[in-house]
mmCIF file of C-alpha atoms in Angstrom:
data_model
loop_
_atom_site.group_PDB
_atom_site.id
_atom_site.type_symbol
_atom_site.label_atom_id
_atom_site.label_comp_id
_atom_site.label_asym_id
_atom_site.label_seq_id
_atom_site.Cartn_x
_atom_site.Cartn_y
_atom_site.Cartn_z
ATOM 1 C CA UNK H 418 95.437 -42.693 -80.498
ATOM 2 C CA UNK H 419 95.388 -38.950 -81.703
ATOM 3 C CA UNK H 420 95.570 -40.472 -85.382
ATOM 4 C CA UNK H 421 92.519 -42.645 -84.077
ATOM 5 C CA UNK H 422 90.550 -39.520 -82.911
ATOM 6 C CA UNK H 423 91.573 -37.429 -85.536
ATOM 7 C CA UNK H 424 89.977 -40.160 -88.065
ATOM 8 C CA UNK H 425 87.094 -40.796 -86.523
ATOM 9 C CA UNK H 426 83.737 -39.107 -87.560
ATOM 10 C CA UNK H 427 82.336 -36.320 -85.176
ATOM 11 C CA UNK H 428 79.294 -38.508 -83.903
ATOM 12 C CA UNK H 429 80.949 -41.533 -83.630
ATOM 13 C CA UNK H 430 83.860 -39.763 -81.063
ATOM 14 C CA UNK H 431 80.825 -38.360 -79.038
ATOM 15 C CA UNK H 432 79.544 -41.957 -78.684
ATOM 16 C CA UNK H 433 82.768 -43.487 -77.361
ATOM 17 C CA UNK H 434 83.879 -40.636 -75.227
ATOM 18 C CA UNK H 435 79.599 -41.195 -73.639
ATOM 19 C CA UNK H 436 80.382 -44.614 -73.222
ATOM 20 C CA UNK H 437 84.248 -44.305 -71.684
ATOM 21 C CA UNK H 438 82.461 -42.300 -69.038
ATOM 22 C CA UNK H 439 79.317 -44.152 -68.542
ATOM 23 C CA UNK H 440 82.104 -47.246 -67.509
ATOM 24 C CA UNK H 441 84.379 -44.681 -65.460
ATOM 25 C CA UNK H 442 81.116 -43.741 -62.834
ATOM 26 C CA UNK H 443 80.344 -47.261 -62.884
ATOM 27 C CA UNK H 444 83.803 -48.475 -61.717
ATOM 28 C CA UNK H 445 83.902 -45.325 -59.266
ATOM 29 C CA UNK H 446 80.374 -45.851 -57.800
ATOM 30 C CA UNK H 447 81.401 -50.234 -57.374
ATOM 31 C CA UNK H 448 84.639 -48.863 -55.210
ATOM 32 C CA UNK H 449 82.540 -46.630 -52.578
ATOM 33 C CA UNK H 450 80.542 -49.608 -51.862
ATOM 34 C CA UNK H 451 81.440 -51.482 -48.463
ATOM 35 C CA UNK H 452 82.627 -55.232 -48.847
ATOM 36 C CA UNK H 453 79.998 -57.266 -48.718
ATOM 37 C CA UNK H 454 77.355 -54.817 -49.507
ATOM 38 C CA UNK H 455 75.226 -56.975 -51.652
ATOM 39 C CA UNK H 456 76.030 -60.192 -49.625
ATOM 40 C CA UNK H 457 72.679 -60.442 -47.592
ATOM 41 C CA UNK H 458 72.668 -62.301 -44.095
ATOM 42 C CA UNK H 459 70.526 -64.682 -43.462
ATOM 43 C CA UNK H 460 66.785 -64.126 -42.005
ATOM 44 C CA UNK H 461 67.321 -64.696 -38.423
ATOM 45 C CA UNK H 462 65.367 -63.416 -34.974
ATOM 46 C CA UNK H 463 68.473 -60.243 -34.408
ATOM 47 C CA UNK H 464 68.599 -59.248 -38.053
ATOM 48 C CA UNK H 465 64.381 -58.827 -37.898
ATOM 49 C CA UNK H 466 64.992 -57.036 -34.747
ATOM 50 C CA UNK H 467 67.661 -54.625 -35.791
ATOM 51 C CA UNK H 468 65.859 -54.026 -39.356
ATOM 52 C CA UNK H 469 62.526 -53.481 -37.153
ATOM 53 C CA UNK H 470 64.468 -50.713 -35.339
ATOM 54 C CA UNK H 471 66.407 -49.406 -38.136
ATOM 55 C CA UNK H 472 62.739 -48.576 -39.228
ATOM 56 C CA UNK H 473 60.873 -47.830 -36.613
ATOM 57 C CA UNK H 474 61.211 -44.135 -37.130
ATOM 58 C CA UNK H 475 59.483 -44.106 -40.647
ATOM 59 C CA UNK H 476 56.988 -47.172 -39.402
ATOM 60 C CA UNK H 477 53.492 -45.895 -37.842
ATOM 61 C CA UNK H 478 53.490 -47.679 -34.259
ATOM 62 C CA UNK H 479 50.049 -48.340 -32.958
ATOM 63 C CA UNK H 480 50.255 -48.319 -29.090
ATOM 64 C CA UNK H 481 47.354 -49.818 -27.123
ATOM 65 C CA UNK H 482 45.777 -47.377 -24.930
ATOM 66 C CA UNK H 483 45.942 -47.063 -21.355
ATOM 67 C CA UNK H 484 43.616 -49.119 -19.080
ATOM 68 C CA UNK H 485 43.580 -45.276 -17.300
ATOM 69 C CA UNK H 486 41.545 -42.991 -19.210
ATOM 70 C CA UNK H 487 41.093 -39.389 -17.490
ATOM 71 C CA UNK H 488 39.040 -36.792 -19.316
ATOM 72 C CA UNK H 489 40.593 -33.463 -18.468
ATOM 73 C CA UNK H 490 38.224 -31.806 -20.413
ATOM 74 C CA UNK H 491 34.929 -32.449 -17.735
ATOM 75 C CA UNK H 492 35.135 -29.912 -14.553
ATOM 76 C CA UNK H 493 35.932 -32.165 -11.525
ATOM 77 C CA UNK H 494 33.020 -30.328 -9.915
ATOM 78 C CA UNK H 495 29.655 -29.341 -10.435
ATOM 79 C CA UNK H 496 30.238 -25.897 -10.206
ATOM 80 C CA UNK H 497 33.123 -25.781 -13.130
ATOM 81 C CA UNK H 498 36.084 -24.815 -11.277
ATOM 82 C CA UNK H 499 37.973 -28.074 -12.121
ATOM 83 C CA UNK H 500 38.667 -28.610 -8.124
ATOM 84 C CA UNK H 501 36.973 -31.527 -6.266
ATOM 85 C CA UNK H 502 34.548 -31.149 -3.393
ATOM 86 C CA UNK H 503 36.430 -30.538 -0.311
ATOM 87 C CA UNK H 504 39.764 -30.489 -1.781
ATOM 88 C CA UNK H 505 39.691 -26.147 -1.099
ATOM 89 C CA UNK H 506 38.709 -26.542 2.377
ATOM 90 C CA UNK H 507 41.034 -26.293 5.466
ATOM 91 C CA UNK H 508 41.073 -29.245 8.122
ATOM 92 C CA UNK H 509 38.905 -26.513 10.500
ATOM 93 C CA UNK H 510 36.604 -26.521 7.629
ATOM 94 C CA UNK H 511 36.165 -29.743 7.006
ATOM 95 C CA UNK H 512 35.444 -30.313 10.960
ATOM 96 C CA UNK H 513 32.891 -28.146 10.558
ATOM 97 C CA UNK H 514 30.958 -29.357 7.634
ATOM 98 C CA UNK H 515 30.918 -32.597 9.232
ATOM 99 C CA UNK H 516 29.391 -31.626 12.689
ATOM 100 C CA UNK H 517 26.729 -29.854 10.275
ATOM 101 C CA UNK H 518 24.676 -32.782 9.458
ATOM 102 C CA UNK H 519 21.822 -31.689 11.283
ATOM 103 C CA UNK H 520 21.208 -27.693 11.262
ATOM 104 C CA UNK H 521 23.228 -25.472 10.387
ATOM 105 C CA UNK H 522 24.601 -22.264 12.052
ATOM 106 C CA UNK H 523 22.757 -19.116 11.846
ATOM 107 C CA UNK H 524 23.937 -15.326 10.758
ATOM 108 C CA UNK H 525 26.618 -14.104 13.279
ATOM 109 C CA UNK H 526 27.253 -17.748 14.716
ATOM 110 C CA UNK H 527 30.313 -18.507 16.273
ATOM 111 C CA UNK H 528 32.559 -21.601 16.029
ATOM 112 C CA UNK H 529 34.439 -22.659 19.008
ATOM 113 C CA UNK H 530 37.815 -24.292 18.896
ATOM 114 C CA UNK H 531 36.677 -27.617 18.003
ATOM 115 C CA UNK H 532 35.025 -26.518 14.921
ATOM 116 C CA UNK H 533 31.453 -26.654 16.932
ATOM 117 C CA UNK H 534 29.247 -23.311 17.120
ATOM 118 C CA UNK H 535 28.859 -21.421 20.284
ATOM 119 C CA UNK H 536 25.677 -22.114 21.929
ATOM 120 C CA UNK H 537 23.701 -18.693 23.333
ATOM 121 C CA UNK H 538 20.987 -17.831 25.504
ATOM 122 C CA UNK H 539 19.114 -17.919 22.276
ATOM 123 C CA UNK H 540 19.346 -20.744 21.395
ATOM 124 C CA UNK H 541 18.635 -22.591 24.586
ATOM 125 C CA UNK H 542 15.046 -20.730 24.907
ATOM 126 C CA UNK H 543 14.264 -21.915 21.308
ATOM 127 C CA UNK H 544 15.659 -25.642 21.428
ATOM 128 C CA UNK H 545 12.961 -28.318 21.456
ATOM 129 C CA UNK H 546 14.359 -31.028 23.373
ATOM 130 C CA UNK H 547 11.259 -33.465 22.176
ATOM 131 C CA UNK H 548 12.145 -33.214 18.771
ATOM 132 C CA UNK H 549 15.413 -35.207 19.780
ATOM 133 C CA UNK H 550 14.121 -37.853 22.597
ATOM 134 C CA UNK H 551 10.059 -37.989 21.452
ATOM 135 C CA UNK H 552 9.619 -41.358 22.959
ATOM 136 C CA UNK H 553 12.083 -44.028 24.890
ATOM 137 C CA UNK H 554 15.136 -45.231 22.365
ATOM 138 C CA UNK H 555 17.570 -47.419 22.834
ATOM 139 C CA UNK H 556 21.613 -47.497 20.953
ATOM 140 C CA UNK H 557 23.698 -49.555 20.755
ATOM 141 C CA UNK H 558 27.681 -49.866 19.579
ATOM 142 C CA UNK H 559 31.164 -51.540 20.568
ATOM 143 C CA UNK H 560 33.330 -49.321 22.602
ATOM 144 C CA UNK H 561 37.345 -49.618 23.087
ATOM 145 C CA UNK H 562 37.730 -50.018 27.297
ATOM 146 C CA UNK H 563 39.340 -46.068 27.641
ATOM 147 C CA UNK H 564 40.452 -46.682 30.878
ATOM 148 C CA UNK H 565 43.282 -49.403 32.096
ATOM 149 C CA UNK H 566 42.006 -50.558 35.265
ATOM 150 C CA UNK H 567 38.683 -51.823 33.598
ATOM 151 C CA UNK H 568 41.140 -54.764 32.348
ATOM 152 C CA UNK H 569 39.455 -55.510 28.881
ATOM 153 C CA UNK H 570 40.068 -54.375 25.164
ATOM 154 C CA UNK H 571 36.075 -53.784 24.049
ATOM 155 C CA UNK H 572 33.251 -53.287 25.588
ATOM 156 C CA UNK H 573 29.321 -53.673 24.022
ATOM 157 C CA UNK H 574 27.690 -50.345 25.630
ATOM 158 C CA UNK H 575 23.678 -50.368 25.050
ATOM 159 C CA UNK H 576 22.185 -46.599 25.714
ATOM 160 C CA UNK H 577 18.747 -46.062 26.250
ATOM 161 C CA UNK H 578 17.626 -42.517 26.625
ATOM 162 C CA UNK H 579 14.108 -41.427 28.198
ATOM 163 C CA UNK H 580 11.751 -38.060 27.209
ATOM 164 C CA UNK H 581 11.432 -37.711 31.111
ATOM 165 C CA UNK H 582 15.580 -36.750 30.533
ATOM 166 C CA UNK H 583 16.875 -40.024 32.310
ATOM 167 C CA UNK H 584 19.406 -42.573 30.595
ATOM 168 C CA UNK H 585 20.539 -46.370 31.223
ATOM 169 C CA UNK H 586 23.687 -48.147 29.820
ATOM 170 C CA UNK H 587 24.540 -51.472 30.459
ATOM 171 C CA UNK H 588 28.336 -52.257 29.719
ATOM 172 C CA UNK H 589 29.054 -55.865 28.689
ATOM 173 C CA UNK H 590 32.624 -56.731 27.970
ATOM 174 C CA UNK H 591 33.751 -58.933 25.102
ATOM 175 C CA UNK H 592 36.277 -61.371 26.654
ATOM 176 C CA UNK H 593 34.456 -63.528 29.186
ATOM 177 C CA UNK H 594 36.944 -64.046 31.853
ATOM 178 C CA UNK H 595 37.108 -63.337 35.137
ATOM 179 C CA UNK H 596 39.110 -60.228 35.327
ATOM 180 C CA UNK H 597 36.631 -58.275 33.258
ATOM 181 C CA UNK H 598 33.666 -59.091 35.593
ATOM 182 C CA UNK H 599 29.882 -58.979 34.813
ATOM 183 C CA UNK H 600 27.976 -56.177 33.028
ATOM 184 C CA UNK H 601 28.136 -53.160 34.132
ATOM 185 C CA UNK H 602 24.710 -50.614 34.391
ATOM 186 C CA UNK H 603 24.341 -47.556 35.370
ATOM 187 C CA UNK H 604 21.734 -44.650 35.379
ATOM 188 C CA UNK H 605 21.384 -40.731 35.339
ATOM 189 C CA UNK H 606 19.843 -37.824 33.277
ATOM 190 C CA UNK H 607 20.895 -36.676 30.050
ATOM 191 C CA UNK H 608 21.219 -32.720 28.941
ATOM 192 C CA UNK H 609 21.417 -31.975 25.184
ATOM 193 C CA UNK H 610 22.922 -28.667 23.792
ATOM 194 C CA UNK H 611 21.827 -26.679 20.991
ATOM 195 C CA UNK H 612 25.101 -26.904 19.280
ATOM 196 C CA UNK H 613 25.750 -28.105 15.600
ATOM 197 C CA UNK H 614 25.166 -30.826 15.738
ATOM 198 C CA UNK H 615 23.365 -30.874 18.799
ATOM 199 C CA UNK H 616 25.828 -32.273 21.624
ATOM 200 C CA UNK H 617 24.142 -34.830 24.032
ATOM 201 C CA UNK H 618 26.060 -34.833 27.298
ATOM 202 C CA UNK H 619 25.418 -38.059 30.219
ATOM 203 C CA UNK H 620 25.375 -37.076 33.609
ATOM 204 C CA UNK H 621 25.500 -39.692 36.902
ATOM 205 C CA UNK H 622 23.644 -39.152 39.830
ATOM 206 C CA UNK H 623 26.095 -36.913 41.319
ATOM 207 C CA UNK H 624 25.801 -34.144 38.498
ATOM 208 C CA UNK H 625 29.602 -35.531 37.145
ATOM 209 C CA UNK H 626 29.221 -35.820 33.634
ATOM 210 C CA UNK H 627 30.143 -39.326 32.042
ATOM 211 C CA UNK H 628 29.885 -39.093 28.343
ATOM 212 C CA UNK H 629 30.118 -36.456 26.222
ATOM 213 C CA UNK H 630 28.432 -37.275 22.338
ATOM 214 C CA UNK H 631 26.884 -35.455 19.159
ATOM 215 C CA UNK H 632 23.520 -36.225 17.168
ATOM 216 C CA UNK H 633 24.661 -36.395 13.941
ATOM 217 C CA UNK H 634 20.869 -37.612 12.486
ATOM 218 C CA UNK H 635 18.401 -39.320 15.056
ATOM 219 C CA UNK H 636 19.613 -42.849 14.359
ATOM 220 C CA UNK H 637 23.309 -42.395 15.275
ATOM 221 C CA UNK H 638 25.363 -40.708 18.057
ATOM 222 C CA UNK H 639 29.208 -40.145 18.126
ATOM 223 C CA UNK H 640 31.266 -40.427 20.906
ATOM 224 C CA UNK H 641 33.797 -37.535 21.976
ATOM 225 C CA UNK H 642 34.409 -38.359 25.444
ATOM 226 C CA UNK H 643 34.043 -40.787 27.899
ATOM 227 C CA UNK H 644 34.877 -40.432 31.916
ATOM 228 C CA UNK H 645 37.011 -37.855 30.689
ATOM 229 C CA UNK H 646 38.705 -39.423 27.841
ATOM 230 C CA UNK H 647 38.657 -39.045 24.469
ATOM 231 C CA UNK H 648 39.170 -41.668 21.659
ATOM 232 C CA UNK H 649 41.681 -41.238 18.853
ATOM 233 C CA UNK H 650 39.298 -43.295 16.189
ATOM 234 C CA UNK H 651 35.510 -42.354 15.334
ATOM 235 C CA UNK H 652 32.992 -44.497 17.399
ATOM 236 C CA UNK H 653 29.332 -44.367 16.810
ATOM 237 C CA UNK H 654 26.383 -45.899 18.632
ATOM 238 C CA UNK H 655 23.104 -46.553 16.651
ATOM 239 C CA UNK H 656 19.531 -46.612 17.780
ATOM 240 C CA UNK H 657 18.035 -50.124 17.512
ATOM 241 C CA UNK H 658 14.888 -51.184 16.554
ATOM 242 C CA UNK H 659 14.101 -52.717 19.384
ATOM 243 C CA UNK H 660 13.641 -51.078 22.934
ATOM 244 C CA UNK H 661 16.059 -51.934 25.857
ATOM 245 C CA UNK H 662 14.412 -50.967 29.420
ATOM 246 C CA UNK H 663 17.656 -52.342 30.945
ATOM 247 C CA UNK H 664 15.698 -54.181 33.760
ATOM 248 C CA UNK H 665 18.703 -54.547 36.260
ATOM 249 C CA UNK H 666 18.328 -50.959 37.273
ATOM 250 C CA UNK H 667 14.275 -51.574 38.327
ATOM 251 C CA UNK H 668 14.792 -51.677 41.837
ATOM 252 C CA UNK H 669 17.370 -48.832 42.629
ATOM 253 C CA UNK H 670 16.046 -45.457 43.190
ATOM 254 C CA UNK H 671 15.848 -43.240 39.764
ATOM 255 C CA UNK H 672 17.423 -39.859 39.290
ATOM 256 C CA UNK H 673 15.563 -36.600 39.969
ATOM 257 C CA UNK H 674 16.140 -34.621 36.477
ATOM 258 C CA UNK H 675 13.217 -31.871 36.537
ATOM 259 C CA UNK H 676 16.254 -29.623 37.499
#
């Protein structure tokens, strides 16, 4: 071999010992492979899914967007503050801006415990009780039966209210049966308070009151208490278009309520 090299020309050595290890890499590079390395498995549904995840990474994934789109960039209020009406204000406050549908309180005005303002001396001189009652009107609404002895579940109650200060309500219960008996009517004068909103209070013939409720506009009356009870839920009675005199109550003697 030395005799061999020693013979050979200069550029015909290089070229053999280029080619010797051209065939060495080869040979080492063939060993590092794995066995198996070129033998391809078939196309199946788990070899797409595992070379779909081997690739995910480098693969742009288009996701479809969300049926919930919320632009944080908009204010949630008018004003710009990014906070939604009402969501700043304390239960008291909320109380109070919704017995504030008609009027609201002036400088200096006083709340009272049930979010309503304090009436004063002033306020009952300047209170125009016509602008309330101007002529006869009659409400109506279905009323839970507040007290267990009257023996029903609901009740139909039909108000009429009178400029003169006198009101009529007929009671007519739901269930026709015996135990809960015929309509009901009875009679007596009606005060109103200059509160906000103003609070309309029912009175019987004996001065007792019977029915405590608040204007909230001049179609619609709340209920907060009834013979001394108060409901849990919201109730609301609503003027109808059509006048109920409540003729039962013609030929008992009507209320004096000049005083």
């Amino acid at each position: 071999m030395r005799t061999m090299i020693r013979t050979l020309p200069v550029s015909r050595l290089s070229r053999c010992l280029f080619v010797m290890s051209g065939v060495f890499l080869l040979a080492g590079c063939e060993q590092m492979k794995s066995p198996g390395y070129y033998d391809l498995p078939r196309a199946s549904t788990t070899t797409d899914a595992i070379r779909q995840a081997e690739s995910g990474g480098t693969r742009q994934v288009i996701q479809a967007p969300s049926q919930l789109q919320f632009k944080f960039s908009r204010p949630a209020s008018p004003d710009g503050t990014g906070v939604p009406p009402d969501a700043a204000d304390s239960p008291q406050e909320r109380v109070a801006a919704q017995d504030t549908t008609i009027g609201q309180p002036g400088e200096g005005a006083r709340l009272t415990s049930q979010g309503r303002r304090a009436v004063t001396e002033a306020d009952i001189e300047t209170f125009d009780l016509t602008k309330w009652i101007p002529q006869p009107q009659t409400y109506f609404g279905t009323l839970p039966c507040f007290h267990q002895d009257m023996r029903c579940t609901n009740q139909k109650v039909t108000l009429t209210l009178a400029p003169n200060g006198r009101w009529r309500a007929r009671a007519a219960y739901l269930e026709n049966n015996a135990e809960s008996g015929k309509p009901l009517a009875d009679q007596g004068c009606w005060r109103i308070l200059p509160t906000t909103p103003p609070t309309l209070t029912l009175l019987d013939i004996n001065g007792n009151a019977r029915a405590e409720m608040a204007f909230l506009n001049r179609n619609s009356l709340r209920v907060r208490t009834i013979d001394g009870d108060t409901p849990n839920l919201t109730y609301m009675l609503t003027r109808q278009p059509d006048l109920d005199p409540i003729a039962e109550l013609d030929g008992k003697p009507s209320p004096n309520c000049n005083n």
